[in-house]
Every structure is written in C-alpha cells, then in structure tokens.
Amino acid sequence: MSWEITVSGFGGQGVLFIGRLLMESAFHSDKEVSWLPYYSGEKRGGMCTCFVNISDERIGSIFITHPDIAVAMNPAAMKILEPAVKTGGVLVVNESLIKNKTSRRDIKAVYVPTVEASKEVGDESVGNLVALGAVIANSQVVTTTSIIKVLNQILSKDKHQLELNKAALLKGCEYS
Amino acid sequence: MPERTLMGGNIAIAEGAILAGCGAYFGYPITPQNDLLEHMAKRMPEEDRIFLQTESELAAINMVYGAAAAGFRSMTSTSSPGFSLQQEGISYMAGSEIPAVIANIMRAGPGLGNIGGAQGDYMQCTRGGGHGDYYLITLAPSSVQDMLDYTMLAFELADKYRNPVLVMADGFLGQVVESVVIRDRVKKLPEKKWAITGAAGRPKNIINSFEMNPMDHPARIKLILQKFERMKRNEVRYEGLELEDADIVLVAYGSVARSAMTAMQKARLHKIKVGLLRPITVLPFPYQPLSDLAGRGCKFVVAEMSAGQMVEDVRIAVGNRNEIKLVNSWGGVPLTADEIFEAIDLLA
Amino acid sequence: MRKASMDGFEDMVFGKPEVMEDRPTHFCPGCGHGITQRLIGEVLDELGLQERAVCVASIGCTVTAYAYFKIDGLESAHGRAPAVATAIKRCRPELVPFTLQGDGDLASIGTAEIVHAAARGEKITVIFANNATYGMTGGQLAPTTLIGMYSSSTTGGRTVEQAGYPIRMSEMLATLDGPSYITRVSLHNPANVRKARKAIELAFRAQLAGLGLSFVEVLSMCPINWKIEPVKARQWMAENMIPQFPLGEFKCIPEVEALKKGVKG
C-alpha cells in the first residue's frame, strides 16, 4: 500500500506541519516515508507546498503530481490540486478561503471551513489540524491515535498548544 | 532491526560527516544548504570539534585546506554560487594533494538564479571548474540515506587518494526528510605523516603545489595524474535497476533518479521494458556499463535538471550506436515521473 | 642564538639563525624580504619555536617563504593566508602559525580574510611586507603605491583620478577590537631593522600568550621595481613612504604592553 499526499497553501497556514505529522505517524508504523517542502522565495506568506509519500516499498519520486490525497488551503492551491488528484482520491478543500466547488465526480471532495471550525475549538490558528482531521476521516492513511502520539511528542512543552491541536484534529474528523 | 530515524538530507550530510570523524567544518550561509551549516554549528562543538562560520565561501574553502593540511578530516558545504567561488581552493587542494570533502547542494543558475533545486553544476562538478589538470571524485546521492552514506564514503576516498571529493546533491534532496539508518562511527582515522603538526622529531613537512625548480613541475604532475588514473579505474560506482531485460535504459542521478524509478515502474506496468542506471559516481562516470548496454542495443533516456549536461557523458559512452533522448527541466523546477514516462513512451 | 652554524669558525659572532635553511634566497639585490625573513628566523630561535612554528606563505615574493625555514610550512592561495592560518591554529592550538604576506596579497585581493581574521581576534601572527608594488609580477600598481609613484601599470605615476589613494592597513585594522598588537616598522636603516626585530618578537610573544591577532607591517624596499638602486632605495623609502605610512604602534593592548619587558634590546 502506498499513499501520495500533497498539502498546499500560504506559508503560515501550517501546511508543512500537517505534512510532517502525517510523515512521522506513518514512520512510527514502520512505513517508508518522504516529506519534501516546496516553496517560493519569500520568507513569509508565499506559496508553500509539501509532498508526503507513505509506502510499504522503497519510495521513488519525492515529487508528487497526482496525489491520492490533496489538501488545498488557498485558492491557488485549489487551482493546481483539483485537477491533479487521482481518480478515487480525496480532495480536502479549505472552504473558509476557497469558494468554488469541484465538478469532478471521480474524486471525493470534502469541504471544510477550517477557520470557523478552528475558532470553535478556541483559536483560529489551528485550521491546519482541522484539515488534517478531515484527511484522516476520509482515508485510512494513518489513525488519529498515531497523530496524537506525534503531537504529544512535538508539543510536549506547550500543553495549551497541544490541547488546541488535538481538539482541532478531532473537530476535523467530523467532516466525513 | 537497525535504528531508523527521520532526517533531512542536509542534516544527513552533517551527521555523516560527524560519524566519519570530520574534525573541522567551515561554511558560509547560502540557500538551500543553511540547515547543514546551522546543524554543524550546534553539533560540532557538542562533539568537541571545530566549527567556524566564515566571512565567505572563499575563506571557507581555504580554511578547509588549512585544517586538512593540519591532518584533520575537514569539510565545507555550499550551494552553486558559493561553489563557484571555491573552485580556486579546490584546485589548490588537488594540486597539493590535500584530502577534503565539499558538499554542493545545487540550486538553479546561472547567476543568482533561483533557490529551487537543480543539477546545472554537473559540468563544473565533473570537469573541474578550477584551473589546471586535476581530477576529482564526485558522488551523487539520491536519498537521505545516500546523503549520510556517501558523505562517509567521501571522507574515506579523500584520505585514500589524498584528494578533494565532492558530494553533489540538488536542493530538493537537501530539503527532503526520509528515514535513515545511522551507521557506526569511524573509530580509527588514518595516520597522516605528511600533515602540518610542527617539525618536532622529524624533518619539516611542506604542503604546496609548486616546485622551486620549474623543471621539476612536470614530474610532480605526472605522479598526480597517475593517481587520477587509479581513481578512474577503481572508483566507478553505480546502481542498476531492472537492467537485465531492458530495451530502454533511464540514466538519472540525484532526486531525478527517484522520479526516474517511479517512471520506470509505471512503464513496466505498461509492458515497456525499462531499466534504470543511476551513477553513484558521476566522476568517474560509469562509461563502461553504459557502453555495454548500448552494445546490447538499448536505447537511452537521460533525465536531468539541467539544460543537458550529463547527456554528454552518456553520448561519450554510447556514441552514435543508439538513440539517446534527453528529458529535462531547468530553472529550479523538479523533473517529475510523468515527464520522464512521456519521454520513455515516445521512445518505446 | 646567533651562534656560529659553520664548523671551524669558533670566533664567529654572526651567522644564520638555527631555524633557517642553509640556502640562498631568490630575492633581488637590495630587497627587504630577506631581511624580514631573517628577523623572523632570529625570533623563532630566540623563542625556541622551531618545532611549533608554521610558515603560511602567500602569493607574491613571499610565495616560497617556507623554503627558507626548517619548520612546517604551506602555500596558500592569493590573499587567503589568514584563513589558512586560522584553520591551522584552531585545529592545533599548540602550533604557532604566522603568515607572510605582501601588499598585493594582504591589502588588495586578501582584504576580506585579513579583516575578518583580525575582527575574530584569531590567535595568529601576520607579517605584512609593504613595498608599495607588485614585486613578483613586475611592479604593477599596488593598493599601497604612493600618489605620483611610478608603477608598470601607472607609468606616468599613480593619479588619484585613476586609482584613488593608497591604503593604510595598520590604521584600518587598529579600529577593530580583535587584534592585540598592530605596529608599523621599516627596514631603511640598521636602527629601524632592530626595531622591526623587536616588533616581530613581540608579535610572536603575543600569540604565545594566547592574545588576539598580532600584526607587523614592515615597510620594505623593492629597488628593482622602483627602479632605484639599492642604497638610494632605503633613503627613498624613508623620505617618501614613511610620510604616507607613519611608523609606530597603532594598537598594543595592556597584555602585550606587559610582554615588552621580555623582549631584549
């Protein structure tokens, strides 16, 4: 089994972070993984993408053109990812910033108001975790338990952020 | 099961150097290798070794020369524009037979170019770049594990031949995070009787690339050239995948070799018999295995993130015997498996 | 020190320093480099540094400096000697590296390396031979060539319009916090040669005491490229170079000042 996942949005939306969570949780399940950040030159606020491979086999390309799972966090990402997702794949759309819908019938599109949902759990800064929750709810790529394990490690020194991230993740799981 | 850990490509070069006993690192910030320098800034002092952020890449390469002359395994890392600045120093090291490791995490050029990954320094890394008759060994990793392993190998080969060795990776490989197996530390470093350690209880040691009597210079160069011939003979390395029955052979290195591997798998699903030859040493280049494949009637697809540089080496190996198709990208844009597959499909 | 190195001359009162090779130099008649290198040799003998000193030669007429000393030595690319010496000292702090650099090497192509080695306070010694010309390449305009002075690339004399002003390296470097000792001496007569020797000894003593970069600028004759005969060249240097490059200490931190009583007259 292998998964190709692309997450894309503005720098600062936590695109790289949720990619990293996916990679690390798969790594702890003894999968082969790769995580590649890909961004424009700006130090802040440019386009930011990350490619995550998860596989039982040796991983080939570290670039992903046709993801099994895509997360579009802004309209520019939607424009690129919507036509690129593999048939049968999942497209998570950040409805808070992206107003258009896909006309594709061969993929599963999930519309998530990440900003509003994130505010509901207490802070608008964790929309990325809401999107990640939606990824997990609509695929079997990793489990919420494994993501929470990684969060516990990474955010062990900041209990407030840890709880916020967990809550946002679980909130995202409601969008299936 | 050996210990696996997640690591970025640039960090794996740093950790590989530490495992290999690198005693001194000198570097200057340049994207996309900054995390390598930053990692060394933290790790080298922890290991009680020398780290210095220098005033320029010029100073860095000359400090590498000084530290290596003092008998330390030493290295620098940089990216393309900085690597250009280091050519003079590399020529001096080759001329004075100083072992050192230089990692070039390539970005797109020419000029300021772009911070995206690229392979446009292939000619510079395989044809010298600096002045004079010299030769290097240039290793081309294609995974984070390779970044660690080849850096360790680079130190070993540098000492074996008393010559600079390059680790040439593209910016994408520098940034990618993958799982790696950490190797054992090199415990015993080679003795260097030629090194600058103070003329105590022995005649003085002199390190130079110059003869006071110009008539002696050709003889000195001849000895170095003989060494280069040994490097060419003994150090060719490559990985072959599914070459046994291949009609079409992909030739690719670095991150492109990974895209090529995916393209190969896709082609095999389409019943096209494709194999992959991935040079591990782009210098010395695996001319012979490519020539043998050409003799068998294989066609070639050369995939690289440059205007077409390695393709010239493949041309040397293949000659006009068989078709060679170049598929490439430039300007800091990755080369994808889809693009490589299309090239295969056109040739099949 | 200064004992006879040749058998059969028991009454000899002056000979080559022990640390120096018994070979003629390649320098032109009347050149200052041979004197400077001999002074270094005397100091290395005096301080017993034959087993610890490292000669970092540079590009220019100092290119083969390592050939004249019985100590470890290496060449360095044009201008980069301070970087090479930095690495050697950091890797092997027990060694005593010194660079020998001319004005083209240090004050032109190598300004970045000397400035940053000085700013970092590297524990190395730099001997800077300033003869206001590119000696090795045939007397072209140097960063230190005087206004109006002939050079093979300013045959009508250096003009400000074309080439700007000569650089005073000692004064510039003395603005930095890193160096412990910066001085300019001259070789134009025996009294000043003796002062130069003292300065070089103090510079090595500063390094041995673990203090920051020590720097001795030596005004040095180049009669061949100046096209002035050797004896007159000394006088010319005193009259023309010293006004542009005044002699004296530009930096001497108290720790170096305290070392002066160890330097013999």
mmCIF file of C-alpha atoms in Angstrom, chain B:
data_model
loop_
_atom_site.group_PDB
_atom_site.id
_atom_site.type_symbol
_atom_site.label_atom_id
_atom_site.label_comp_id
_atom_site.label_asym_id
_atom_site.label_seq_id
_atom_site.Cartn_x
_atom_site.Cartn_y
_atom_site.Cartn_z
ATOM 1 C CA MET B 1 16.427 -4.176 13.159
ATOM 2 C CA PRO B 2 18.903 -1.290 12.873
ATOM 3 C CA GLU B 3 17.937 2.025 14.401
ATOM 4 C CA ARG B 4 15.973 4.183 11.952
ATOM 5 C CA THR B 5 15.434 7.866 12.385
ATOM 6 C CA LEU B 6 13.852 10.676 10.380
ATOM 7 C CA MET B 7 16.295 13.153 8.983
ATOM 8 C CA GLY B 8 16.545 15.899 6.384
ATOM 9 C CA GLY B 9 19.018 15.467 3.535
ATOM 10 C CA ASN B 10 21.291 18.322 4.542
ATOM 11 C CA ILE B 11 21.281 17.143 8.137
ATOM 12 C CA ALA B 12 22.234 13.640 6.991
ATOM 13 C CA ILE B 13 25.327 15.075 5.295
ATOM 14 C CA ALA B 14 26.253 16.793 8.558
ATOM 15 C CA GLU B 15 25.679 13.664 10.630
ATOM 16 C CA GLY B 16 27.514 11.510 8.094
ATOM 17 C CA ALA B 17 30.483 13.840 8.373
ATOM 18 C CA ILE B 18 30.415 13.598 12.150
ATOM 19 C CA LEU B 19 30.240 9.789 12.011
ATOM 20 C CA ALA B 20 33.176 9.812 9.590
ATOM 21 C CA GLY B 21 35.296 11.760 12.067
ATOM 22 C CA CYS B 22 35.134 15.176 10.424
ATOM 23 C CA GLY B 23 37.146 17.314 12.829
ATOM 24 C CA ALA B 24 36.589 20.729 11.292
ATOM 25 C CA TYR B 25 33.722 22.338 9.382
ATOM 26 C CA PHE B 26 33.806 25.777 7.764
ATOM 27 C CA GLY B 27 30.852 27.302 5.940
ATOM 28 C CA TYR B 28 29.006 30.386 4.825
ATOM 29 C CA PRO B 29 25.217 30.780 4.663
ATOM 30 C CA ILE B 30 23.593 30.165 1.292
ATOM 31 C CA THR B 31 20.196 28.699 0.464
ATOM 32 C CA PRO B 32 19.380 25.801 0.154
ATOM 33 C CA GLN B 33 22.078 24.403 2.477
ATOM 34 C CA ASN B 34 21.664 26.697 5.502
ATOM 35 C CA ASP B 35 20.314 23.965 7.754
ATOM 36 C CA LEU B 36 23.518 21.985 7.179
ATOM 37 C CA LEU B 37 25.631 24.894 8.434
ATOM 38 C CA GLU B 38 23.250 25.520 11.346
ATOM 39 C CA HIS B 39 23.293 21.856 12.302
ATOM 40 C CA MET B 40 27.078 21.811 12.281
ATOM 41 C CA ALA B 41 27.116 24.998 14.371
ATOM 42 C CA LYS B 42 25.307 23.044 17.069
ATOM 43 C CA ARG B 43 26.763 19.572 16.646
ATOM 44 C CA MET B 44 30.463 20.184 16.099
ATOM 45 C CA PRO B 45 31.000 21.930 19.453
ATOM 46 C CA GLU B 46 28.972 19.146 21.127
ATOM 47 C CA GLU B 47 31.484 16.711 19.664
ATOM 48 C CA ASP B 48 34.383 18.935 20.748
ATOM 49 C CA ARG B 49 35.269 19.624 17.121
ATOM 50 C CA ILE B 50 35.931 22.784 15.131
ATOM 51 C CA PHE B 51 33.098 24.846 13.625
ATOM 52 C CA LEU B 52 33.502 28.294 12.123
ATOM 53 C CA GLN B 53 31.084 30.399 10.124
ATOM 54 C CA THR B 54 33.391 32.200 7.733
ATOM 55 C CA GLU B 55 33.347 35.581 6.014
ATOM 56 C CA SER B 56 32.866 33.995 2.586
ATOM 57 C CA GLU B 57 32.922 30.721 0.713
ATOM 58 C CA LEU B 58 36.452 31.673 -0.311
ATOM 59 C CA ALA B 59 37.569 31.810 3.283
ATOM 60 C CA ALA B 60 35.677 28.578 3.983
ATOM 61 C CA ILE B 61 37.443 26.530 1.317
ATOM 62 C CA ASN B 62 40.819 27.923 2.328
ATOM 63 C CA MET B 63 40.139 27.097 5.962
ATOM 64 C CA VAL B 64 39.186 23.581 4.888
ATOM 65 C CA TYR B 65 42.561 23.458 3.156
ATOM 66 C CA GLY B 66 44.327 24.682 6.300
ATOM 67 C CA ALA B 67 42.533 22.254 8.604
ATOM 68 C CA ALA B 68 43.039 19.335 6.220
ATOM 69 C CA ALA B 69 46.705 20.283 5.866
ATOM 70 C CA ALA B 70 46.862 20.101 9.655
ATOM 71 C CA GLY B 71 45.721 16.483 9.342
ATOM 72 C CA PHE B 72 42.055 16.919 10.256
ATOM 73 C CA ARG B 73 39.218 15.424 8.277
ATOM 74 C CA SER B 74 37.533 18.636 7.226
ATOM 75 C CA MET B 75 34.708 19.837 5.033
ATOM 76 C CA THR B 76 32.590 22.695 3.809
ATOM 77 C CA SER B 77 29.138 22.815 2.314
ATOM 78 C CA THR B 78 27.697 25.368 -0.027
ATOM 79 C CA SER B 79 25.356 25.855 -2.946
ATOM 80 C CA SER B 80 26.095 26.678 -6.557
ATOM 81 C CA PRO B 81 27.195 30.369 -6.485
ATOM 82 C CA GLY B 82 29.304 29.647 -3.418
ATOM 83 C CA PHE B 83 30.705 26.555 -5.079
ATOM 84 C CA SER B 84 31.858 28.704 -7.994
ATOM 85 C CA LEU B 85 33.864 30.797 -5.542
ATOM 86 C CA GLN B 86 35.534 27.678 -4.183
ATOM 87 C CA GLN B 87 36.994 26.409 -7.443
ATOM 88 C CA GLU B 88 40.384 28.014 -6.891
ATOM 89 C CA GLY B 89 40.682 26.426 -3.467
ATOM 90 C CA ILE B 90 39.696 23.009 -4.801
ATOM 91 C CA SER B 91 42.360 23.285 -7.489
ATOM 92 C CA TYR B 92 44.941 24.154 -4.825
ATOM 93 C CA MET B 93 43.897 21.141 -2.756
ATOM 94 C CA ALA B 94 44.078 18.812 -5.743
ATOM 95 C CA GLY B 95 47.471 20.288 -6.662
ATOM 96 C CA SER B 96 48.881 19.935 -3.174
ATOM 97 C CA GLU B 97 47.178 16.568 -2.538
ATOM 98 C CA ILE B 98 45.029 17.634 0.367
ATOM 99 C CA PRO B 99 42.049 15.407 1.223
ATOM 100 C CA ALA B 100 38.792 17.208 1.946
ATOM 101 C CA VAL B 101 35.063 16.925 1.365
ATOM 102 C CA ILE B 102 32.944 19.592 -0.290
ATOM 103 C CA ALA B 103 29.169 19.274 -0.435
ATOM 104 C CA ASN B 104 27.462 21.266 -3.182
ATOM 105 C CA ILE B 105 23.701 21.431 -2.648
ATOM 106 C CA MET B 106 22.872 22.702 -6.104
ATOM 107 C CA ARG B 107 20.400 25.453 -6.915
ATOM 108 C CA ALA B 108 19.434 26.864 -10.263
ATOM 109 C CA GLY B 109 21.763 29.183 -12.135
ATOM 110 C CA PRO B 110 23.302 30.815 -13.988
ATOM 111 C CA GLY B 111 23.990 33.901 -11.915
ATOM 112 C CA LEU B 112 21.793 34.443 -8.903
ATOM 113 C CA GLY B 113 19.301 32.076 -10.478
ATOM 114 C CA ASN B 114 16.784 30.571 -8.134
ATOM 115 C CA ILE B 115 16.847 28.759 -4.809
ATOM 116 C CA GLY B 116 14.983 25.767 -6.222
ATOM 117 C CA GLY B 117 16.940 22.548 -6.646
ATOM 118 C CA ALA B 118 18.832 21.981 -9.875
ATOM 119 C CA GLN B 119 21.629 19.955 -11.440
ATOM 120 C CA GLY B 120 23.166 22.677 -13.550
ATOM 121 C CA ASP B 121 26.587 22.353 -11.898
ATOM 122 C CA TYR B 122 27.183 18.908 -13.402
ATOM 123 C CA MET B 123 29.904 20.098 -15.755
ATOM 124 C CA GLN B 124 31.513 22.176 -13.020
ATOM 125 C CA CYS B 125 31.490 19.190 -10.651
ATOM 126 C CA THR B 126 32.786 16.676 -13.179
ATOM 127 C CA ARG B 127 35.092 18.698 -15.429
ATOM 128 C CA GLY B 128 36.990 20.581 -12.770
ATOM 129 C CA GLY B 129 35.706 24.126 -12.581
ATOM 130 C CA GLY B 130 39.022 25.255 -11.227
ATOM 131 C CA HIS B 131 42.228 25.681 -13.172
ATOM 132 C CA GLY B 132 44.776 23.142 -14.239
ATOM 133 C CA ASP B 133 45.000 19.394 -14.783
ATOM 134 C CA TYR B 134 43.152 17.883 -11.892
ATOM 135 C CA TYR B 135 40.509 15.270 -11.282
ATOM 136 C CA LEU B 136 38.030 14.675 -8.506
ATOM 137 C CA ILE B 137 35.694 12.000 -7.282
ATOM 138 C CA THR B 138 32.127 13.292 -7.330
ATOM 139 C CA LEU B 139 29.434 11.335 -5.502
ATOM 140 C CA ALA B 140 25.767 11.850 -6.326
ATOM 141 C CA PRO B 141 23.344 10.782 -3.567
ATOM 142 C CA SER B 142 19.700 10.176 -4.424
ATOM 143 C CA SER B 143 18.176 9.653 -0.979
ATOM 144 C CA VAL B 144 18.698 10.875 2.558
ATOM 145 C CA GLN B 145 20.376 7.564 3.373
ATOM 146 C CA ASP B 146 22.757 8.175 0.480
ATOM 147 C CA MET B 147 23.489 11.677 1.794
ATOM 148 C CA LEU B 148 24.731 10.139 5.024
ATOM 149 C CA ASP B 149 26.477 7.122 3.474
ATOM 150 C CA TYR B 150 28.152 8.944 0.598
ATOM 151 C CA THR B 151 29.459 11.674 2.889
ATOM 152 C CA MET B 152 31.142 8.977 4.965
ATOM 153 C CA LEU B 153 32.448 7.385 1.780
ATOM 154 C CA ALA B 154 33.665 10.770 0.565
ATOM 155 C CA PHE B 155 35.921 11.154 3.613
ATOM 156 C CA GLU B 156 37.268 7.640 3.121
ATOM 157 C CA LEU B 157 38.035 8.208 -0.569
ATOM 158 C CA ALA B 158 39.513 11.645 0.113
ATOM 159 C CA ASP B 159 42.028 10.128 2.510
ATOM 160 C CA LYS B 160 42.632 7.110 0.297
ATOM 161 C CA TYR B 161 43.719 9.304 -2.603
ATOM 162 C CA ARG B 162 44.755 12.485 -0.754
ATOM 163 C CA ASN B 163 42.370 14.389 -2.988
ATOM 164 C CA PRO B 164 39.239 16.525 -2.612
ATOM 165 C CA VAL B 165 35.966 14.622 -3.016
ATOM 166 C CA LEU B 166 32.645 16.256 -3.870
ATOM 167 C CA VAL B 167 29.189 15.315 -2.676
ATOM 168 C CA MET B 168 26.878 16.746 -5.315
ATOM 169 C CA ALA B 169 23.189 16.882 -4.429
ATOM 170 C CA ASP B 170 20.310 19.007 -5.625
ATOM 171 C CA GLY B 171 18.433 21.375 -3.330
ATOM 172 C CA PHE B 172 15.392 19.090 -3.225
ATOM 173 C CA LEU B 173 17.471 16.265 -1.772
ATOM 174 C CA GLY B 174 18.869 18.714 0.746
ATOM 175 C CA GLN B 175 15.359 19.526 1.955
ATOM 176 C CA VAL B 176 13.620 16.158 1.799
ATOM 177 C CA VAL B 177 13.091 14.241 5.040
ATOM 178 C CA GLU B 178 13.276 10.440 4.958
ATOM 179 C CA SER B 179 14.148 7.626 7.288
ATOM 180 C CA VAL B 180 17.804 6.728 7.642
ATOM 181 C CA VAL B 181 19.793 4.070 9.392
ATOM 182 C CA ILE B 182 22.562 5.618 11.450
ATOM 183 C CA ARG B 183 25.911 3.934 10.764
ATOM 184 C CA ASP B 184 28.697 3.121 13.188
ATOM 185 C CA ARG B 185 31.194 5.838 13.934
ATOM 186 C CA VAL B 186 34.542 5.603 12.188
ATOM 187 C CA LYS B 187 36.797 4.871 15.138
ATOM 188 C CA LYS B 188 40.248 4.788 13.651
ATOM 189 C CA LEU B 189 41.266 7.616 11.373
ATOM 190 C CA PRO B 190 44.228 7.152 9.037
ATOM 191 C CA GLU B 191 47.611 8.392 10.161
ATOM 192 C CA LYS B 192 48.871 11.397 8.185
ATOM 193 C CA LYS B 193 52.617 11.649 8.373
ATOM 194 C CA TRP B 194 52.631 14.399 5.760
ATOM 195 C CA ALA B 195 50.464 16.753 7.817
ATOM 196 C CA ILE B 196 51.380 20.097 9.354
ATOM 197 C CA THR B 197 51.816 19.184 13.007
ATOM 198 C CA GLY B 198 55.030 21.004 13.882
ATOM 199 C CA ALA B 199 58.514 19.852 12.826
ATOM 200 C CA ALA B 200 59.213 18.040 16.093
ATOM 201 C CA GLY B 201 61.417 14.942 15.868
ATOM 202 C CA ARG B 202 61.112 14.782 12.097
ATOM 203 C CA PRO B 203 62.137 16.826 9.059
ATOM 204 C CA LYS B 204 59.793 19.657 8.186
ATOM 205 C CA ASN B 205 56.635 18.954 6.193
ATOM 206 C CA ILE B 206 55.822 21.286 3.326
ATOM 207 C CA ILE B 207 52.453 21.377 1.593
ATOM 208 C CA ASN B 208 52.396 23.082 -1.770
ATOM 209 C CA SER B 209 51.510 22.664 -5.422
ATOM 210 C CA PHE B 210 54.665 24.352 -6.623
ATOM 211 C CA GLU B 211 58.251 23.429 -7.386
ATOM 212 C CA MET B 212 61.093 25.907 -6.849
ATOM 213 C CA ASN B 213 62.666 24.485 -9.971
ATOM 214 C CA PRO B 214 60.114 24.695 -12.805
ATOM 215 C CA MET B 215 61.760 21.719 -14.482
ATOM 216 C CA ASP B 216 60.544 19.574 -11.570
ATOM 217 C CA HIS B 217 56.887 20.518 -12.066
ATOM 218 C CA PRO B 218 56.017 18.068 -14.873
ATOM 219 C CA ALA B 219 57.291 15.139 -12.783
ATOM 220 C CA ARG B 220 55.120 16.206 -9.845
ATOM 221 C CA ILE B 221 52.074 16.492 -12.095
ATOM 222 C CA LYS B 222 52.810 13.111 -13.646
ATOM 223 C CA LEU B 223 52.574 11.473 -10.222
ATOM 224 C CA ILE B 224 49.233 13.174 -9.572
ATOM 225 C CA LEU B 225 47.941 12.157 -12.985
ATOM 226 C CA GLN B 226 48.840 8.532 -12.262
ATOM 227 C CA LYS B 227 46.809 8.794 -9.084
ATOM 228 C CA PHE B 228 43.861 10.161 -11.073
ATOM 229 C CA GLU B 229 44.107 7.147 -13.361
ATOM 230 C CA ARG B 230 43.826 4.866 -10.323
ATOM 231 C CA MET B 231 40.747 6.809 -9.212
ATOM 232 C CA LYS B 232 39.169 6.365 -12.650
ATOM 233 C CA ARG B 233 39.971 2.669 -12.673
ATOM 234 C CA ASN B 234 38.927 1.765 -9.148
ATOM 235 C CA GLU B 235 36.146 4.031 -8.026
ATOM 236 C CA VAL B 236 33.327 3.829 -10.585
ATOM 237 C CA ARG B 237 30.091 3.165 -8.747
ATOM 238 C CA TYR B 238 26.503 2.937 -9.972
ATOM 239 C CA GLU B 239 23.197 1.319 -9.147
ATOM 240 C CA GLY B 240 21.357 -0.684 -11.791
ATOM 241 C CA LEU B 241 17.646 -1.459 -11.548
ATOM 242 C CA GLU B 242 15.908 -3.926 -13.869
ATOM 243 C CA LEU B 243 18.632 -3.655 -16.472
ATOM 244 C CA GLU B 244 18.684 -7.387 -17.280
ATOM 245 C CA ASP B 245 15.926 -7.344 -19.889
ATOM 246 C CA ALA B 246 15.737 -3.586 -20.513
ATOM 247 C CA ASP B 247 15.186 -2.221 -24.014
ATOM 248 C CA ILE B 248 15.255 1.333 -22.743
ATOM 249 C CA VAL B 249 17.692 2.475 -20.063
ATOM 250 C CA LEU B 250 16.989 5.533 -17.959
ATOM 251 C CA VAL B 251 20.082 7.394 -16.804
ATOM 252 C CA ALA B 252 19.493 9.746 -13.901
ATOM 253 C CA TYR B 253 21.085 10.807 -10.601
ATOM 254 C CA GLY B 254 20.051 12.732 -7.511
ATOM 255 C CA SER B 255 16.363 13.453 -6.907
ATOM 256 C CA VAL B 256 15.729 12.844 -10.604
ATOM 257 C CA ALA B 257 16.804 9.214 -10.180
ATOM 258 C CA ARG B 258 13.880 8.879 -7.776
ATOM 259 C CA SER B 259 11.434 10.310 -10.314
ATOM 260 C CA ALA B 260 13.018 8.010 -12.888
ATOM 261 C CA MET B 261 12.447 4.992 -10.655
ATOM 262 C CA THR B 262 8.730 5.816 -10.460
ATOM 263 C CA ALA B 263 8.620 6.384 -14.222
ATOM 264 C CA MET B 264 10.311 3.019 -14.738
ATOM 265 C CA GLN B 265 7.739 1.259 -12.577
ATOM 266 C CA LYS B 266 4.914 2.919 -14.487
ATOM 267 C CA ALA B 267 6.495 1.916 -17.812
ATOM 268 C CA ARG B 268 6.828 -1.680 -16.628
ATOM 269 C CA LEU B 269 3.083 -1.655 -15.859
ATOM 270 C CA HIS B 270 2.627 -0.571 -19.477
ATOM 271 C CA LYS B 271 4.765 -3.563 -20.566
ATOM 272 C CA ILE B 272 7.669 -1.363 -21.646
ATOM 273 C CA LYS B 273 10.958 -2.962 -20.638
ATOM 274 C CA VAL B 274 12.715 -0.120 -18.897
ATOM 275 C CA GLY B 275 15.705 -0.214 -16.555
ATOM 276 C CA LEU B 276 17.499 2.482 -14.590
ATOM 277 C CA LEU B 277 21.197 3.136 -14.369
ATOM 278 C CA ARG B 278 21.919 5.589 -11.591
ATOM 279 C CA PRO B 279 25.503 6.842 -11.477
ATOM 280 C CA ILE B 280 26.687 6.973 -7.854
ATOM 281 C CA THR B 281 29.976 8.440 -9.007
ATOM 282 C CA VAL B 282 29.253 10.943 -11.761
ATOM 283 C CA LEU B 283 33.041 11.317 -11.740
ATOM 284 C CA PRO B 284 34.468 8.840 -12.602
ATOM 285 C CA PHE B 285 31.440 8.257 -14.819
ATOM 286 C CA PRO B 286 30.194 4.687 -15.485
ATOM 287 C CA TYR B 287 31.028 4.770 -19.183
ATOM 288 C CA GLN B 288 31.696 1.042 -19.470
ATOM 289 C CA PRO B 289 28.356 -0.326 -18.201
ATOM 290 C CA LEU B 290 26.527 2.183 -20.398
ATOM 291 C CA SER B 291 28.667 1.194 -23.361
ATOM 292 C CA ASP B 292 27.871 -2.457 -22.687
ATOM 293 C CA LEU B 293 24.138 -1.703 -22.602
ATOM 294 C CA ALA B 294 24.484 0.215 -25.859
ATOM 295 C CA GLY B 295 26.240 -2.811 -27.331
ATOM 296 C CA ARG B 296 23.204 -4.856 -26.371
ATOM 297 C CA GLY B 297 21.019 -2.483 -28.400
ATOM 298 C CA CYS B 298 19.431 -0.484 -25.592
ATOM 299 C CA LYS B 299 18.049 2.985 -26.183
ATOM 300 C CA PHE B 300 18.614 5.650 -23.573
ATOM 301 C CA VAL B 301 16.573 8.301 -21.823
ATOM 302 C CA VAL B 302 18.712 10.766 -19.899
ATOM 303 C CA ALA B 303 16.779 12.689 -17.263
ATOM 304 C CA GLU B 304 18.359 15.674 -15.542
ATOM 305 C CA MET B 305 17.511 19.057 -14.066
ATOM 306 C CA SER B 306 19.804 20.992 -16.366
ATOM 307 C CA ALA B 307 19.880 22.149 -19.958
ATOM 308 C CA GLY B 308 21.522 18.817 -20.786
ATOM 309 C CA GLN B 309 24.910 18.170 -19.251
ATOM 310 C CA MET B 310 25.145 14.528 -18.139
ATOM 311 C CA VAL B 311 23.675 13.606 -21.513
ATOM 312 C CA GLU B 312 27.095 14.466 -22.975
ATOM 313 C CA ASP B 313 28.725 11.796 -20.818
ATOM 314 C CA VAL B 314 26.105 9.296 -21.943
ATOM 315 C CA ARG B 315 26.874 10.311 -25.522
ATOM 316 C CA ILE B 316 30.555 9.556 -24.908
ATOM 317 C CA ALA B 317 29.615 6.074 -23.680
ATOM 318 C CA VAL B 318 27.027 5.295 -26.341
ATOM 319 C CA GLY B 319 28.421 7.153 -29.326
ATOM 320 C CA ASN B 320 26.136 7.103 -32.339
ATOM 321 C CA ARG B 321 25.224 3.479 -31.874
ATOM 322 C CA ASN B 322 21.803 4.049 -30.334
ATOM 323 C CA GLU B 323 19.204 6.702 -29.766
ATOM 324 C CA ILE B 324 19.585 8.960 -26.735
ATOM 325 C CA LYS B 325 16.685 11.102 -25.622
ATOM 326 C CA LEU B 326 17.061 13.946 -23.158
ATOM 327 C CA VAL B 327 14.213 14.852 -20.830
ATOM 328 C CA ASN B 328 14.995 17.757 -18.599
ATOM 329 C CA SER B 329 13.887 20.724 -16.558
ATOM 330 C CA TRP B 330 15.762 23.808 -15.547
ATOM 331 C CA GLY B 331 15.427 26.975 -13.533
ATOM 332 C CA GLY B 332 14.752 25.309 -10.173
ATOM 333 C CA VAL B 333 11.800 23.205 -11.306
ATOM 334 C CA PRO B 334 11.676 19.497 -10.395
ATOM 335 C CA LEU B 335 11.629 16.830 -13.054
ATOM 336 C CA THR B 336 8.618 14.606 -12.454
ATOM 337 C CA ALA B 337 7.982 10.941 -13.072
ATOM 338 C CA ASP B 338 5.199 11.870 -15.534
ATOM 339 C CA GLU B 339 7.563 13.853 -17.721
ATOM 340 C CA ILE B 340 10.109 11.042 -17.722
ATOM 341 C CA PHE B 341 7.420 8.484 -18.506
ATOM 342 C CA GLU B 342 6.298 10.547 -21.507
ATOM 343 C CA ALA B 343 9.852 10.514 -22.832
ATOM 344 C CA ILE B 344 10.006 6.736 -22.404
ATOM 345 C CA ASP B 345 6.646 6.343 -24.107
ATOM 346 C CA LEU B 346 7.805 8.378 -27.115
ATOM 347 C CA LEU B 347 10.890 6.211 -27.493
ATOM 348 C CA ALA B 348 9.176 2.841 -26.933
#
